[in-house]
Short mmCIF file of C-alpha atoms in Angstrom, two decimals:
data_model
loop_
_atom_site.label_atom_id
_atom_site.label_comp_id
_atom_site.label_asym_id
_atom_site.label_seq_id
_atom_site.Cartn_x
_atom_site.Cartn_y
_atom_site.Cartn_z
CA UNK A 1 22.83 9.49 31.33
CA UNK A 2 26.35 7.99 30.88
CA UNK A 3 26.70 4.98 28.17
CA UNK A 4 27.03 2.88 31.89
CA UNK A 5 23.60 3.81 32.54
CA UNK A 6 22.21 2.37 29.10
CA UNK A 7 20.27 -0.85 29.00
CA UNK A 8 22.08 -3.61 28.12
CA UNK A 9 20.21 -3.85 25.29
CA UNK A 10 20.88 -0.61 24.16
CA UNK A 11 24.09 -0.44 24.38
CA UNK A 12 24.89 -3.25 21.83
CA UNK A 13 22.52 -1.62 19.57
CA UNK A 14 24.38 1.70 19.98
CA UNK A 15 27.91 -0.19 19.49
CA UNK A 16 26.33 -1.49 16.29
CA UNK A 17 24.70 1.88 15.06
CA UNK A 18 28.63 3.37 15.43
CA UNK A 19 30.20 1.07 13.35
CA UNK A 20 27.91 1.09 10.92
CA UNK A 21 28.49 5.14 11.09
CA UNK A 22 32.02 4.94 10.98
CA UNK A 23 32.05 2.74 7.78
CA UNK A 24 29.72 5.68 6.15
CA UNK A 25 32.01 8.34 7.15
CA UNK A 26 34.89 6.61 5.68
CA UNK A 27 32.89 6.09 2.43
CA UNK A 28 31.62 9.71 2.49
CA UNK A 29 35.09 10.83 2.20
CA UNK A 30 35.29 9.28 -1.31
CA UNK A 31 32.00 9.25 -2.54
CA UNK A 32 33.37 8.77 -6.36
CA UNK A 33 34.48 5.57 -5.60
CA UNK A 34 31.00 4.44 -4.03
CA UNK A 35 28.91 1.80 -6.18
CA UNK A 36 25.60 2.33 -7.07
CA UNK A 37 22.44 0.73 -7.91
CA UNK A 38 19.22 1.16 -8.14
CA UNK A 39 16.20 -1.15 -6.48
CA UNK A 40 13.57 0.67 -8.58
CA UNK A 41 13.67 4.26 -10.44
CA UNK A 42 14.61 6.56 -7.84
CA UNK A 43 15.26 4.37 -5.14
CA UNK A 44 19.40 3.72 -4.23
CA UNK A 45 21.34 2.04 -2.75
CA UNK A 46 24.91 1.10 -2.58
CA UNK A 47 27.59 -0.84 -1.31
CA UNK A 48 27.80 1.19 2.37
CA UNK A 49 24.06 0.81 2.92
CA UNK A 50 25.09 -3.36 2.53
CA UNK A 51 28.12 -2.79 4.37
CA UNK A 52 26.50 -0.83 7.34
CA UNK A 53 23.77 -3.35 7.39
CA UNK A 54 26.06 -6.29 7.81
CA UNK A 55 28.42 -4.88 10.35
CA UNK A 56 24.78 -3.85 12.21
CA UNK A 57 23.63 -7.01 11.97
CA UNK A 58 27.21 -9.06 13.38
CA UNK A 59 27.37 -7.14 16.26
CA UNK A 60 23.96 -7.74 17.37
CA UNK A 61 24.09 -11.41 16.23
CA UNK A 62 27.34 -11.93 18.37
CA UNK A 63 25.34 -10.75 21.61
CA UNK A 64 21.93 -12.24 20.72
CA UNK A 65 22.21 -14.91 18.48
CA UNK A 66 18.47 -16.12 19.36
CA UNK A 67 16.97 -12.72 18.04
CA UNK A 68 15.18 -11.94 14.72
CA UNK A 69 16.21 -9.42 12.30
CA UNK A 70 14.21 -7.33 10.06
CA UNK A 71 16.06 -5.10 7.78
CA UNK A 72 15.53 -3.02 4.56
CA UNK A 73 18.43 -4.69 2.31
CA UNK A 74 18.18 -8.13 3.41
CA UNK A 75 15.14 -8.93 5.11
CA UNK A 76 14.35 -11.43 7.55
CA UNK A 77 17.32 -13.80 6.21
CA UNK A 78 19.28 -13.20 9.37
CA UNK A 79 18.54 -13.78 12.96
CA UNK A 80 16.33 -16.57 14.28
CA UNK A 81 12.79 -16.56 12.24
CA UNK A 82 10.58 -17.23 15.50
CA UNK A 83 11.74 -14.75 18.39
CA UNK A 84 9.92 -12.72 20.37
CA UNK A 85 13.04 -10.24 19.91
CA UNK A 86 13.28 -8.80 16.46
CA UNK A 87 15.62 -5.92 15.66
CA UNK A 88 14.44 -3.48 13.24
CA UNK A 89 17.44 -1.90 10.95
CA UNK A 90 17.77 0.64 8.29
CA UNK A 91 21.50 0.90 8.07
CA UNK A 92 21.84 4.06 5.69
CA UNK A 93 18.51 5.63 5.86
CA UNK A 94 18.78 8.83 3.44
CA UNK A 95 20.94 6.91 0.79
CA UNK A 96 20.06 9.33 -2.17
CA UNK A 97 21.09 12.15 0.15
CA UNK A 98 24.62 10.59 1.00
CA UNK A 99 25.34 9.92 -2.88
CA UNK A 100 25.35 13.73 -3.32
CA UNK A 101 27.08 14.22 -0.06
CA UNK A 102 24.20 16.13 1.06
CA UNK A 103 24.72 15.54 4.66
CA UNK A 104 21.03 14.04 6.37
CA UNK A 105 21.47 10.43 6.79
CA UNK A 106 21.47 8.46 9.49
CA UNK A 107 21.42 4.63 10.87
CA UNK A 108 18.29 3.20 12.60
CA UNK A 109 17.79 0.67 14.99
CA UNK A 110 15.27 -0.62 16.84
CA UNK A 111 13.92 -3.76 19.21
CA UNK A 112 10.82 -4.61 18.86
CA UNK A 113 9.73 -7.07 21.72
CA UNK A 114 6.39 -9.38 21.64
CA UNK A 115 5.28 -6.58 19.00
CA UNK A 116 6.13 -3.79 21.15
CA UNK A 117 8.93 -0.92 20.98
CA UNK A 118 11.51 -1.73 23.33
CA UNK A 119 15.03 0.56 22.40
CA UNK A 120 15.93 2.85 19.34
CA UNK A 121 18.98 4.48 18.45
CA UNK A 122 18.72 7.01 15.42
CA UNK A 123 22.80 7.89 14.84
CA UNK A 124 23.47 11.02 12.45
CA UNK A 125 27.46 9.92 11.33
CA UNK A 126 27.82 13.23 10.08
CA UNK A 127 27.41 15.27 13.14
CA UNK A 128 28.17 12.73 15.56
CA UNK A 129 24.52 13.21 16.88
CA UNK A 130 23.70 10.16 19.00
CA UNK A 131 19.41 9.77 19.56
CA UNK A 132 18.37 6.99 22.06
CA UNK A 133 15.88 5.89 24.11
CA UNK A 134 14.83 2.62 26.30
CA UNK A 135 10.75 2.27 26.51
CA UNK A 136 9.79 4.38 29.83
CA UNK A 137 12.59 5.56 30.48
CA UNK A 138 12.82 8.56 28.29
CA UNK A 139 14.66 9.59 25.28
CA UNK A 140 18.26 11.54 25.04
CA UNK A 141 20.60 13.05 22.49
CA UNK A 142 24.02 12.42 22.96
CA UNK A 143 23.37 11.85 26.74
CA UNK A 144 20.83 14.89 27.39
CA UNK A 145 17.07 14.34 27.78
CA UNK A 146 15.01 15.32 24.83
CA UNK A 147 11.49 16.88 24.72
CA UNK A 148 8.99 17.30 21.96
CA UNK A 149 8.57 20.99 21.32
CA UNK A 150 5.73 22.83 23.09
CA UNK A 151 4.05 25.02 20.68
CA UNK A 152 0.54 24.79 20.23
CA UNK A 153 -0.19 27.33 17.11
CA UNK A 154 0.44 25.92 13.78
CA UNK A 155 1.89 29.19 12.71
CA UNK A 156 4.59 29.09 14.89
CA UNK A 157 5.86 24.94 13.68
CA UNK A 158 7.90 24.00 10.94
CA UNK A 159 6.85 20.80 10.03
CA UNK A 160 8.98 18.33 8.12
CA UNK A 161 7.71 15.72 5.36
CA UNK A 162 9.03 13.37 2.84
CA UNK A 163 7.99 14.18 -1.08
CA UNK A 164 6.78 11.18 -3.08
CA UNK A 165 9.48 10.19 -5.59
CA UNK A 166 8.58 6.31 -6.49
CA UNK A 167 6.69 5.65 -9.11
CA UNK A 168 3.33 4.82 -8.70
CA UNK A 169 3.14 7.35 -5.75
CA UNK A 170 -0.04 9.72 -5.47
CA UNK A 171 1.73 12.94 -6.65
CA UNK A 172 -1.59 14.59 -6.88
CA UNK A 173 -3.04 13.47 -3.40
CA UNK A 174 0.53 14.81 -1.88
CA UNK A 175 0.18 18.31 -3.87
CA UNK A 176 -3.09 18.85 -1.93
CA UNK A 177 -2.02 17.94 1.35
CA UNK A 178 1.06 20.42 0.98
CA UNK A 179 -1.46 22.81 -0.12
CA UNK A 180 -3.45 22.50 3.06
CA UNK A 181 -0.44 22.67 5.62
CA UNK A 182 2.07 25.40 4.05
CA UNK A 183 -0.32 27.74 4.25
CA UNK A 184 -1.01 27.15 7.95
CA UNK A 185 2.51 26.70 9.49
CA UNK A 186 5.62 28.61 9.68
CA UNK A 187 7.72 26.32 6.91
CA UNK A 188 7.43 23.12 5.37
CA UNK A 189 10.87 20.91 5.05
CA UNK A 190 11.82 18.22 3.23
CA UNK A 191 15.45 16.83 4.75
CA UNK A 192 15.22 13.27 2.65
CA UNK A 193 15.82 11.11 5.65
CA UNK A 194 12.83 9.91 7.72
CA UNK A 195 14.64 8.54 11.13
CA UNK A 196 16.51 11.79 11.11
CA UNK A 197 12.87 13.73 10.70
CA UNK A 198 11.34 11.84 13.62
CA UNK A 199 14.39 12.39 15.98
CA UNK A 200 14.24 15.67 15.02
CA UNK A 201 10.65 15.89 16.21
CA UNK A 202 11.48 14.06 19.61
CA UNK A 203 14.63 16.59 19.97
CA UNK A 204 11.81 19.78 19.78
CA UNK A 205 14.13 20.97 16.75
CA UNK A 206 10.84 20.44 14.09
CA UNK A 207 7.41 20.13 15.64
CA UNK A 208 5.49 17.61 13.52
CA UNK A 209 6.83 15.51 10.59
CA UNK A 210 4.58 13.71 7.75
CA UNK A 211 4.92 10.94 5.09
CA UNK A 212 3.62 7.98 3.18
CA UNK A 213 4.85 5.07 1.94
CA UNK A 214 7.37 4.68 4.89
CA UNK A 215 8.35 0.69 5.48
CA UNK A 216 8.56 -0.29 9.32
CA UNK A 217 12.24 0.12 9.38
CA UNK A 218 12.09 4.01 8.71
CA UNK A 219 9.73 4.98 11.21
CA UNK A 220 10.52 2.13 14.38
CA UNK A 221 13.33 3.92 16.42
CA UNK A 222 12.07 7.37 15.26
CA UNK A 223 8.29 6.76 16.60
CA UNK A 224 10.03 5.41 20.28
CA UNK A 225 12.05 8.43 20.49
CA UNK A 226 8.93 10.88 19.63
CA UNK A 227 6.85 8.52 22.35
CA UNK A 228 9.74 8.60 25.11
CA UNK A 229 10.07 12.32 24.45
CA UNK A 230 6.69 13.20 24.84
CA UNK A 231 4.72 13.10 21.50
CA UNK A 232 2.06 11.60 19.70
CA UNK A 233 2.95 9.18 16.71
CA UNK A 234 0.77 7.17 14.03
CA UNK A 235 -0.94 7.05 11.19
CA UNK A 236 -2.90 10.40 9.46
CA UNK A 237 -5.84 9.22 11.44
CA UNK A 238 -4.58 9.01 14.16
CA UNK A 239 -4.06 5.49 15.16
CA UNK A 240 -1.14 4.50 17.34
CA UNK A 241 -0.53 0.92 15.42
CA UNK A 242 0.82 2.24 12.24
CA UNK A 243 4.21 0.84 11.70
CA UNK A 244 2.88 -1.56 8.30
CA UNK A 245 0.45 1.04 7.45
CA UNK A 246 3.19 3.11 5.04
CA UNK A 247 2.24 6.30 6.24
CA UNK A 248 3.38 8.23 9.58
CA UNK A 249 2.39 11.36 11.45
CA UNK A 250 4.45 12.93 14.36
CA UNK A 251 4.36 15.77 16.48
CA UNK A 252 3.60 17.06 19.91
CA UNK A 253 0.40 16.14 21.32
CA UNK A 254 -1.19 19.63 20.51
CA UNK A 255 -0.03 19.67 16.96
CA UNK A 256 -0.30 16.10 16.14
CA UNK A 257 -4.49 16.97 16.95
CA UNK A 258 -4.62 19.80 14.60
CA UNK A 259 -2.26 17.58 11.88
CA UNK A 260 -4.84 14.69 12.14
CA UNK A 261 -7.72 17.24 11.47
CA UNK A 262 -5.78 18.35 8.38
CA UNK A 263 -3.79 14.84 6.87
CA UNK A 264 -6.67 12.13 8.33
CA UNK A 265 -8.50 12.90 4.63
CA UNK A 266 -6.11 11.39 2.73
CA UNK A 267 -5.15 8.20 4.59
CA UNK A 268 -6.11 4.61 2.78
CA UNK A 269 -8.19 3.93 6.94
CA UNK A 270 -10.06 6.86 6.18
CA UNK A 271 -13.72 6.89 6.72
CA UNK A 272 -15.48 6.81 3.29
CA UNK A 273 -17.18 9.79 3.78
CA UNK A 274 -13.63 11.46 4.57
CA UNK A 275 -12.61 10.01 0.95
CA UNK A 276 -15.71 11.27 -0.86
CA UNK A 277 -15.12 14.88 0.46
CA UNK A 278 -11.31 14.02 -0.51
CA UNK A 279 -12.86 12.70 -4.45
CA UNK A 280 -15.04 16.12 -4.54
CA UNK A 281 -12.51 18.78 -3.68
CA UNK A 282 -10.62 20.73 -6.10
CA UNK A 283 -6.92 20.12 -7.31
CA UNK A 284 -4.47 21.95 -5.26
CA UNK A 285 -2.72 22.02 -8.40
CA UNK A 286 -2.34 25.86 -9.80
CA UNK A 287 -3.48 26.30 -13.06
CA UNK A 288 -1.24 27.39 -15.80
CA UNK A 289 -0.46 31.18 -16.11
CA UNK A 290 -2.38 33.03 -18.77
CA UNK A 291 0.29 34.35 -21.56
CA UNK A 292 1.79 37.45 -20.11
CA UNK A 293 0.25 40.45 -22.51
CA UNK A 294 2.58 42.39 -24.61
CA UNK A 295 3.26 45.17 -22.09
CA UNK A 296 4.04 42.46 -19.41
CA UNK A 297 6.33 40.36 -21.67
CA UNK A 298 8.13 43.72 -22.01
CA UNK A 299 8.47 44.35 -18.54
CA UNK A 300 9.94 41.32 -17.73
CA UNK A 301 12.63 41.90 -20.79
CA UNK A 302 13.65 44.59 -18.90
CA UNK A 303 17.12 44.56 -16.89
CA UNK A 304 16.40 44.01 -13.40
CA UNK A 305 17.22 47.27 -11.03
CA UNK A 306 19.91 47.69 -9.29
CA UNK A 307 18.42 46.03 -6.32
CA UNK A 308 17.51 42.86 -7.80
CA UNK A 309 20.74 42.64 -10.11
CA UNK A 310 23.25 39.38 -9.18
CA UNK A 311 25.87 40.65 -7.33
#
């Protein structure tokens, strides 16, 4: 699938998704000299994310200056306000990562057409990793055709997931959904960039990915690319029209079933008697340790073996 081959459509939003990622690798190389602020306690962003955005946001306007925008820093105050067409932009998504230079970020974009999921690109600027895909016509990365994994056992997935970090955010509610999955799958990750997640999922490279309070331009490309690969995407119930719900579940088909047997609980659409099972079970939370007894606070004084000593 050479970049000739790429819808039309596509191919603008790909020009736009590499100059945004060539302004964040420029950045990246002088992250000192980045400035920061914050929207709300733990929640960044910075001069590239508004840079990224506009430069996203020109090139598509200079191709299709009749389409709507909807993106994270600046709304719907681009674009026209009444298209059918409406592009749907995160242009750093993973901003708290790139301020530490851990490298998981990436730049979304999708079209969303009469409601619908038209094209996504998901672009990782770090690795040059290029996701895209054009409804029914499959998804790729960097010009290959991508599959959802095809495990069926949960032991066998690693599943990825976002951790709350706002505040407000159900802490508790997350602890016990952790505590139902980790036990039953082969790792649990937590990369810090949603987009990425997802195209990670459509690539086969993680085999279901979780989160709540995700806004529409996190998950859009992402869910297109898991679709067009061959997975299942929605909410923790289950239901495929989830983009304003603020909560996402991913995976191949087999795993997504077992995931919405485990997550569909603790989703604001589930049923009530789903939530009163939810309101009667324990805390996953561990309770404190006892204090250790004398003979165990003296075993732990004592110098590790030789085995266990830091090199």
């Amino acid at each position: 699938m050479s970049s000739l081959n790429l819808h039309p459509m596509l191919n603008v939003a790909v020009k736009a998704a590499r100059a945004a990622g060539k302004i964040i690798n420029s950045a990246a190389l002088d992250l000192e000299a980045v400035r920061i602020s914050q929207k709300q306690v733990n929640d960044f962003v910075t001069e590239v994310d508004h840079a990224a955005e506009k430069a996203i946001i020109e090139t598509l306007m200079a191709a299709y200056p009749g389409h709507g925008i909807l993106a994270e820093e600046s709304g719907t105050e681009h674009g026209a306000k009444d298209s059918e067409y409406v592009w749907i932009i995160d242009p750093l998504d993973g901003t708290t990562n790139f301020i530490h230079g851990f490298p998981f970020y990436c730049v979304s974009i999708a079209l969303s057409v009469k409601g619908r999921l038209e094209q996504a690109v998901v672009y990782d600027p770090t690795r040059n990793d290029l996701f895209t895909a054009t409804k029914g016509r499959g998804a790729y990365m960097n010009e290959r055709r991508i599959r959802v994994s095809k495990r069926v056992r949960m032991n066998e997935c690693i599943l990825s997931t976002g951790f709350p970090f706002r505040p407000g955010d159900n802490f508790k509610n997350y602890l016990r959904m952790m505590a139902d999955v980790m036990p039953l799958a082969a790792g649990l990750r937590r990369p810090g960039a949603a987009a990425l997640d997802l195209a990670y999922v459509a690539a086969g490279f993680s085999d279901g990915f979780f989160e709540t309070g995700l806004s529409p331009w996190d998950m859009a490309a992402g869910a297109l690319l898991i679709t067009e690969a061959g997975g299942l995407v929605g909410n923790f119930t289950g239901e495929s029209d989830f983009l304003e719900h603020k909560e996402c579940l991913a995976a191949n088909p087999r795993i997504y079933g077992q995931l919405v047997g485990l997550l569909g609980k603790y989703s604001k659409f589930a049923s009530a008697g789903e939530k009163a099972a939810l309101r009667q079970a324990p805390d996953a939370v561990e309770p404190p340790l006892e204090p250790a007894s004398p003979a165990g606070a003296a075993a732990a004084a004592q110098p590790a073996s030789s085995d266990d000593a830091p090199l």
